[in-house]
mmCIF file of C-alpha atoms in Angstrom:
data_model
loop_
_atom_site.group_PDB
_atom_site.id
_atom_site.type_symbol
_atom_site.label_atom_id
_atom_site.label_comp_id
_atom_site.label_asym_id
_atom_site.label_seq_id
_atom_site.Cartn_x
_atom_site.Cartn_y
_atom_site.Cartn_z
ATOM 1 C CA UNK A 1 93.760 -96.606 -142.386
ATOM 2 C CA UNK A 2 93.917 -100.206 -142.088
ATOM 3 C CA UNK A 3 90.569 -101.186 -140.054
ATOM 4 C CA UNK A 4 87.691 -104.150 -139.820
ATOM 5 C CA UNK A 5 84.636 -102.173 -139.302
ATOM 6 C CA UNK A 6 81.058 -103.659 -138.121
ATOM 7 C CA UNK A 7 77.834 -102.567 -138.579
ATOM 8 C CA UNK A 8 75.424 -101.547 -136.344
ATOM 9 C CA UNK A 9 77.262 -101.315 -133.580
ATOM 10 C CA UNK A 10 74.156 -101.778 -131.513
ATOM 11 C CA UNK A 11 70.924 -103.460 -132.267
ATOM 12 C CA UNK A 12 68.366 -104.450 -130.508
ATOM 13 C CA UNK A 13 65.699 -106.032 -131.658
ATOM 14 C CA UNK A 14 62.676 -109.061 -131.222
ATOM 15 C CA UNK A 15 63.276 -112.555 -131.100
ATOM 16 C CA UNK A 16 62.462 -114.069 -135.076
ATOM 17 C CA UNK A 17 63.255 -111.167 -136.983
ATOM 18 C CA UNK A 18 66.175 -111.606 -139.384
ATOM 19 C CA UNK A 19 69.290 -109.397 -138.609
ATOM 20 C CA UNK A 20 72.472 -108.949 -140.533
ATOM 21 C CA UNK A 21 76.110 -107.743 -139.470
ATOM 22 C CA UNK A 22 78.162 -107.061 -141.830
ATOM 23 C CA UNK A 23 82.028 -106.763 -141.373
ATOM 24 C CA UNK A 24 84.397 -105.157 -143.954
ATOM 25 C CA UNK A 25 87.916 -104.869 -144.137
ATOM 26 C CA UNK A 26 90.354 -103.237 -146.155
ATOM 27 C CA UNK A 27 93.553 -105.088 -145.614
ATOM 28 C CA UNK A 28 93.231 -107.583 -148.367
ATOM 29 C CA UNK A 29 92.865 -110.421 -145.876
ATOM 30 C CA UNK A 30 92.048 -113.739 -146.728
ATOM 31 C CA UNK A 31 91.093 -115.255 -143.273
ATOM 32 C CA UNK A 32 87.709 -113.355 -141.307
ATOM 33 C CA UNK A 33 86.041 -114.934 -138.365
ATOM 34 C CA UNK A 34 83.530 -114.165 -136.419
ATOM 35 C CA UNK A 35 83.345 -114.429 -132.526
ATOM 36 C CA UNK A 36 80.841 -113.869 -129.519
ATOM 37 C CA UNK A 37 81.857 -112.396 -125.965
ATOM 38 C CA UNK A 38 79.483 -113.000 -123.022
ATOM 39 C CA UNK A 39 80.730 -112.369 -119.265
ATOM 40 C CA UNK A 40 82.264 -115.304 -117.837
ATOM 41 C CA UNK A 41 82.856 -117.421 -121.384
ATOM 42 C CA UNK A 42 85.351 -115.698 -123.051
ATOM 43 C CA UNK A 43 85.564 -114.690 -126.664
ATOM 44 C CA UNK A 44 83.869 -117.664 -128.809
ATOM 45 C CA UNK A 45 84.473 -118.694 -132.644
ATOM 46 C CA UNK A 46 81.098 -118.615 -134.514
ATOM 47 C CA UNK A 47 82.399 -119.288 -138.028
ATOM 48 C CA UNK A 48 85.203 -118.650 -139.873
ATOM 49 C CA UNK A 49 86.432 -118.272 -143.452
ATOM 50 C CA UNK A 50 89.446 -119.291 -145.182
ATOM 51 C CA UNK A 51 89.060 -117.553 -148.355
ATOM 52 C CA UNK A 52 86.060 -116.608 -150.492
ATOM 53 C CA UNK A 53 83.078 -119.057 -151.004
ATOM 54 C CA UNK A 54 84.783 -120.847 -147.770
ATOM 55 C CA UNK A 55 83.160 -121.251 -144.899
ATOM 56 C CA UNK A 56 83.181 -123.559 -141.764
ATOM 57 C CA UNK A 57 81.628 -123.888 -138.175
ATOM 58 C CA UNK A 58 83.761 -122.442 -135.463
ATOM 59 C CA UNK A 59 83.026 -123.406 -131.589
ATOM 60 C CA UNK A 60 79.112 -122.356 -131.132
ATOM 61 C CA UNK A 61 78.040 -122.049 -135.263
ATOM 62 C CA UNK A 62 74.169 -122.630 -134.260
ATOM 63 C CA UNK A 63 71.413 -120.137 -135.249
ATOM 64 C CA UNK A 64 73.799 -118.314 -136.878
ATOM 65 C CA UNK A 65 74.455 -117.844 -140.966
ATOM 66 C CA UNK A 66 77.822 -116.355 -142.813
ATOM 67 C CA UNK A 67 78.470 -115.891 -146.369
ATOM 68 C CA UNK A 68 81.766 -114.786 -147.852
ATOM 69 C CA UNK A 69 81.309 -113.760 -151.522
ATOM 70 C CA UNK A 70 83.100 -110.668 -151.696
ATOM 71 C CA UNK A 71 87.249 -111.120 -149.994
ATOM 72 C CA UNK A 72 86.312 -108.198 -148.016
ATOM 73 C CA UNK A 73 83.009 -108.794 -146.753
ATOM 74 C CA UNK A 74 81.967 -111.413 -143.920
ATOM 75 C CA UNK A 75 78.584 -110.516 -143.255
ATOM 76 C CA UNK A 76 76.999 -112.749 -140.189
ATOM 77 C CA UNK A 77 73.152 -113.592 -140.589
ATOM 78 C CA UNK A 78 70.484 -114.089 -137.235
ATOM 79 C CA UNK A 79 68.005 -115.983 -139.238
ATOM 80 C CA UNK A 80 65.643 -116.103 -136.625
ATOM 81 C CA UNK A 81 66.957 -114.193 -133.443
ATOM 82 C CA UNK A 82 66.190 -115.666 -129.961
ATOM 83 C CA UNK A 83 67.229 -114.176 -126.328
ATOM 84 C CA UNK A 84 69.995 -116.508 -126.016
ATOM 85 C CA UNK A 85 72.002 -114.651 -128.431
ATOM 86 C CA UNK A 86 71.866 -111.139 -126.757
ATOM 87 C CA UNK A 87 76.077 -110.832 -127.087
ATOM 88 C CA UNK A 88 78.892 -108.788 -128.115
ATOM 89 C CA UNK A 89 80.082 -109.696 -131.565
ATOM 90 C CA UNK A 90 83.491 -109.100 -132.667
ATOM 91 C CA UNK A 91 84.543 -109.528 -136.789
ATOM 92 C CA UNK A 92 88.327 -110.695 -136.811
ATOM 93 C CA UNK A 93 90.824 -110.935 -140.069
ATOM 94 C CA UNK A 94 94.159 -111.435 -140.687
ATOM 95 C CA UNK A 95 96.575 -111.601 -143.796
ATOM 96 C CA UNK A 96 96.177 -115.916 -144.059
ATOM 97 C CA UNK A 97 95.594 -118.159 -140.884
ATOM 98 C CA UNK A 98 97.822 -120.876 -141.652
ATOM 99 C CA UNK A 99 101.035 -118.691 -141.729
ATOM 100 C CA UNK A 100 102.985 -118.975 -138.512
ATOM 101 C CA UNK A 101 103.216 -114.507 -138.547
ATOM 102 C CA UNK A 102 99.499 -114.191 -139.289
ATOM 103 C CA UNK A 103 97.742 -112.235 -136.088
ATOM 104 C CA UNK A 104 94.185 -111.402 -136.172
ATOM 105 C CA UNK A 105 92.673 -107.648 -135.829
ATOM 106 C CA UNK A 106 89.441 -107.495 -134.527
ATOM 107 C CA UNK A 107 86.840 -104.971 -135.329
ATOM 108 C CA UNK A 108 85.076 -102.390 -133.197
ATOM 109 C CA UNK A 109 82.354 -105.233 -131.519
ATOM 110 C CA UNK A 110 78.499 -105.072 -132.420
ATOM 111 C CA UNK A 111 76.170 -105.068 -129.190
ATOM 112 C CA UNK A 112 73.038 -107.093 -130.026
ATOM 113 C CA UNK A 113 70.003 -107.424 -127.446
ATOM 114 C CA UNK A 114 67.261 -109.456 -128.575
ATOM 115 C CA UNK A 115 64.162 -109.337 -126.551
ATOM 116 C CA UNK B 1 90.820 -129.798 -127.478
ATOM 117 C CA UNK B 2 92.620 -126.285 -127.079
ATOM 118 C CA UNK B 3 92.471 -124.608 -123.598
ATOM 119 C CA UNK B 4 93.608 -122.028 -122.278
ATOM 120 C CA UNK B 5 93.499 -120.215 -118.457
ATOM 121 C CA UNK B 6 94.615 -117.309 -117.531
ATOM 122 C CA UNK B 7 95.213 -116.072 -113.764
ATOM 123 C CA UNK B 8 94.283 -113.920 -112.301
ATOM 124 C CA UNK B 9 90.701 -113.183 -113.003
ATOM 125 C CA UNK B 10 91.055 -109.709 -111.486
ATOM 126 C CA UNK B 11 94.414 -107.804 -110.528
ATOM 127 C CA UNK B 12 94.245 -104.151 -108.702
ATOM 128 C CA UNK B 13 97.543 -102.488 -108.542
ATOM 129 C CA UNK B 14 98.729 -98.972 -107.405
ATOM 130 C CA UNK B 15 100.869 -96.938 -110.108
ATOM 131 C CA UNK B 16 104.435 -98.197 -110.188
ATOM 132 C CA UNK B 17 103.974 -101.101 -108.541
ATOM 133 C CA UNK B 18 104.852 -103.919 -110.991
ATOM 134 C CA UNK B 19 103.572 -107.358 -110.969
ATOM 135 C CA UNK B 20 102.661 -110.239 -113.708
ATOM 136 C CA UNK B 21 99.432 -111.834 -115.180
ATOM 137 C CA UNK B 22 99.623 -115.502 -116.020
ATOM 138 C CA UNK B 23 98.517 -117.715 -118.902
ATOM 139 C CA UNK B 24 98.671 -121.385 -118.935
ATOM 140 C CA UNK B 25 97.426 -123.427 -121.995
ATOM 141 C CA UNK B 26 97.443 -126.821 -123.255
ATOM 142 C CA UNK B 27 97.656 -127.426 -127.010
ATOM 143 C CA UNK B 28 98.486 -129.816 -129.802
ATOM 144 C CA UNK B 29 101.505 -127.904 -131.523
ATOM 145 C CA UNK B 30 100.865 -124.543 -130.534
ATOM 146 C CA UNK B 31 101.407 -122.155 -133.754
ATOM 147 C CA UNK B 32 101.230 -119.087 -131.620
ATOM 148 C CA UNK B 33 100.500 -117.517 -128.448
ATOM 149 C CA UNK B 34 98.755 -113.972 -128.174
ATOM 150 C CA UNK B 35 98.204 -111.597 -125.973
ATOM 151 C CA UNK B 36 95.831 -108.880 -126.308
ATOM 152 C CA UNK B 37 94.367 -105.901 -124.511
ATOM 153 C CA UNK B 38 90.782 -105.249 -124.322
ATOM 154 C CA UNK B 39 89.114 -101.710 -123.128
ATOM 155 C CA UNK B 40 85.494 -101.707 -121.981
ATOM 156 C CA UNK B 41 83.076 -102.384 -125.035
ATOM 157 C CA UNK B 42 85.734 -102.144 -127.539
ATOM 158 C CA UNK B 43 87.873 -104.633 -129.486
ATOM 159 C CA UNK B 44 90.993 -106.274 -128.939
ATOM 160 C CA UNK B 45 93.822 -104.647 -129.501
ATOM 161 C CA UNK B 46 96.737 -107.030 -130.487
ATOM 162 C CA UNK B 47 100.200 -106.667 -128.185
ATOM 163 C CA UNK B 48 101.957 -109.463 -128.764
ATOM 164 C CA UNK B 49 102.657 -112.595 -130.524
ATOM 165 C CA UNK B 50 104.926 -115.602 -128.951
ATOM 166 C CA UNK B 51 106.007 -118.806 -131.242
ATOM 167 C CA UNK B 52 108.447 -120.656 -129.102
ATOM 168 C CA UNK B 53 109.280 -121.491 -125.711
ATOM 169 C CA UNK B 54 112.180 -118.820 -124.436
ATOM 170 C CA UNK B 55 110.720 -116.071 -125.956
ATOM 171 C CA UNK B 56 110.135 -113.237 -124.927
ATOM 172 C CA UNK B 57 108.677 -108.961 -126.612
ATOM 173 C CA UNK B 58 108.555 -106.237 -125.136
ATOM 174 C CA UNK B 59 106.469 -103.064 -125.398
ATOM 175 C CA UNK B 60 106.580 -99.818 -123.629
ATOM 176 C CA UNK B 61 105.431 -101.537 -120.063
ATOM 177 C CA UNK B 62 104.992 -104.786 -120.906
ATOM 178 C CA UNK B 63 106.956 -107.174 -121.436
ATOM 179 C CA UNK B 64 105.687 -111.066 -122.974
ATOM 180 C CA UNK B 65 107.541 -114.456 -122.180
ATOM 181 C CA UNK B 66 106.824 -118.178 -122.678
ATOM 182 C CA UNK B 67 107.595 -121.549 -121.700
ATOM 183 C CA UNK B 68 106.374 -124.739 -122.964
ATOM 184 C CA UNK B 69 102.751 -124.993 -120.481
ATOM 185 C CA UNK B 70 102.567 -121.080 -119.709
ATOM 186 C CA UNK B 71 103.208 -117.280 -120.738
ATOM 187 C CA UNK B 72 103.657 -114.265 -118.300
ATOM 188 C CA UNK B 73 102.398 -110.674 -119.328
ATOM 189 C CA UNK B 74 104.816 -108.580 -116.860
ATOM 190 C CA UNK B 75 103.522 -105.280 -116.555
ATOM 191 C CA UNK B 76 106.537 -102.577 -114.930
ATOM 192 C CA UNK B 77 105.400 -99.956 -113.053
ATOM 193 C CA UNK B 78 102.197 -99.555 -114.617
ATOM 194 C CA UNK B 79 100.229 -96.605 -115.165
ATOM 195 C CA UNK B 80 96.477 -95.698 -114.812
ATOM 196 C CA UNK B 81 96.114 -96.158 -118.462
ATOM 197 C CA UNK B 82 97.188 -99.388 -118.502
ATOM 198 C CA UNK B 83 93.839 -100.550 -116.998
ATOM 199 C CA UNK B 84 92.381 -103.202 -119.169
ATOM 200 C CA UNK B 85 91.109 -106.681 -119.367
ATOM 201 C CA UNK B 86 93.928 -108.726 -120.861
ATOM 202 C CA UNK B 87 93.617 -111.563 -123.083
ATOM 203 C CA UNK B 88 95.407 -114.630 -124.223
ATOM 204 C CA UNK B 89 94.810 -116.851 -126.770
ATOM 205 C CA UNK B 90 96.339 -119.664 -128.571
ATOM 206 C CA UNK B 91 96.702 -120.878 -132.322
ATOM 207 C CA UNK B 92 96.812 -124.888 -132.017
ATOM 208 C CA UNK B 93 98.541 -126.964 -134.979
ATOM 209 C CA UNK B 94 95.509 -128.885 -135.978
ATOM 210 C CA UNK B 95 93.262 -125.607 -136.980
ATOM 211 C CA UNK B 96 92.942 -122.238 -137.822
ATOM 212 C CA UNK B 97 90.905 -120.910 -134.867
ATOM 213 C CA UNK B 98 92.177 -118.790 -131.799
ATOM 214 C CA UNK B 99 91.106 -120.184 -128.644
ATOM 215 C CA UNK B 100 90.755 -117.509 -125.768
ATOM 216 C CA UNK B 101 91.278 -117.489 -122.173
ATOM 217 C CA UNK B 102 88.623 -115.380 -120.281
ATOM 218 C CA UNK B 103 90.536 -112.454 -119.626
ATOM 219 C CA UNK B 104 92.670 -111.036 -116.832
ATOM 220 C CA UNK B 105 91.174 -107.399 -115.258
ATOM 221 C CA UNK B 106 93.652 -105.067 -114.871
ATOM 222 C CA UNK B 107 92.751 -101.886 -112.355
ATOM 223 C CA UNK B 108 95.854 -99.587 -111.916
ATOM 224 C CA UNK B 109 94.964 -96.766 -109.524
ATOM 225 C CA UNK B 110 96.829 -93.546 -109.091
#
């Protein structure tokens, strides 16, 4: 089955201890991106990633981390967690971003809660 | 920058009785317009994707249409099931990012 899956899908934790959550998916995609959800703001680009070893800043990149040396793997990295970033976190791919057909699928959503 | 509004923030309908949720957005050379449905603490599901002003998808429901400043979601008599918080988002020309609108709650009751 063609799927982006997330792990944890919840975590809570304390603020400064480094987190990772990693995303996978099995559709051969090239693009992945990573977004936040918070009541009242919408879904929110973190980073993105064109293709492996390529990375860039999305809409709110800070405090957060991404590395993207596997095609399938996006994993996003809470270096040093703070209350502020108590979200819902949503891994996106899709086939190649730049094509005019490409539509993203979004994973299953991790719910962090840093204390 | 990219923006996007949808309307309205919060929509109760009975069963069968059909009605539309809007979406206006403002973009330089928009690549694509896309709706999705979202179910409490889950991810989006994709329904639709719109390219060009005129346009217009259908599925089960719903049916998708846009202009050049705005895109309907028309919903035909609608079932309990179809309770959901719909999104839009658009794919501007000048990057590679979707930007989202903040959602449209749909509440169907029987």
């Amino acid at each position: 089955e063609a799927q982006v899956t997330q792990n944890p899908r919840y975590l809570i934790t304390v603020t400064g201890k480094k987190l990772t959550v990693t995303c996978s998916q099995n559709m051969n995609h090239e693009y992945m991106s990573w977004y936040r959800q918070d009541p009242g703001l919408g879904l929110r680009q973190i980073y993105y990633s064109m293709n492996v070893e390529v990375t860039d800043k999305g809409d709110v990149p800070e405090g957060y981390k991404v590395s993207r040396k596997e095609k399938r793997n996006f994993p996003l990295i809470l270096e040093s967690p703070s209350p502020n970033q108590t979200s819902l976190y949503f891994c996106a791919s899709s086939l190649w971003a730049s094509r005019i057909t490409d539509t993203q699928y979004f994973g299953p959503g991790t719910r962090l809660t840093v204390l | 920058e990219d923006q996007v509004t949808q309307s309205p923030e919060a929509l109760r309908l009975q069963e069968g009785e059909s009605s539309s949720l809007n979406c206006s957005y403002t973009v330089s050379g928009l690549r694509g317009l896309f709706w999705y449905r979202q179910d409490p603490g889950k991810g989006p599901e994709f329904l639709f994707t719109l390219y060009s002003a005129g346009e217009e998808k259908e599925k089960e429901r719903l049916k998708a249409t846009l202009t050049k400043k705005e895109s309907f979601l028309h919903i035909t008599a609608p079932k309990p099931e179809d309770s959901a918080t719909y999104l839009c988002a658009v794919r501007g020309g000048s990057n590679y990012k979707l930007t989202f609108g903040k959602g449209t709650l749909l509440t169907v009751n029987p």
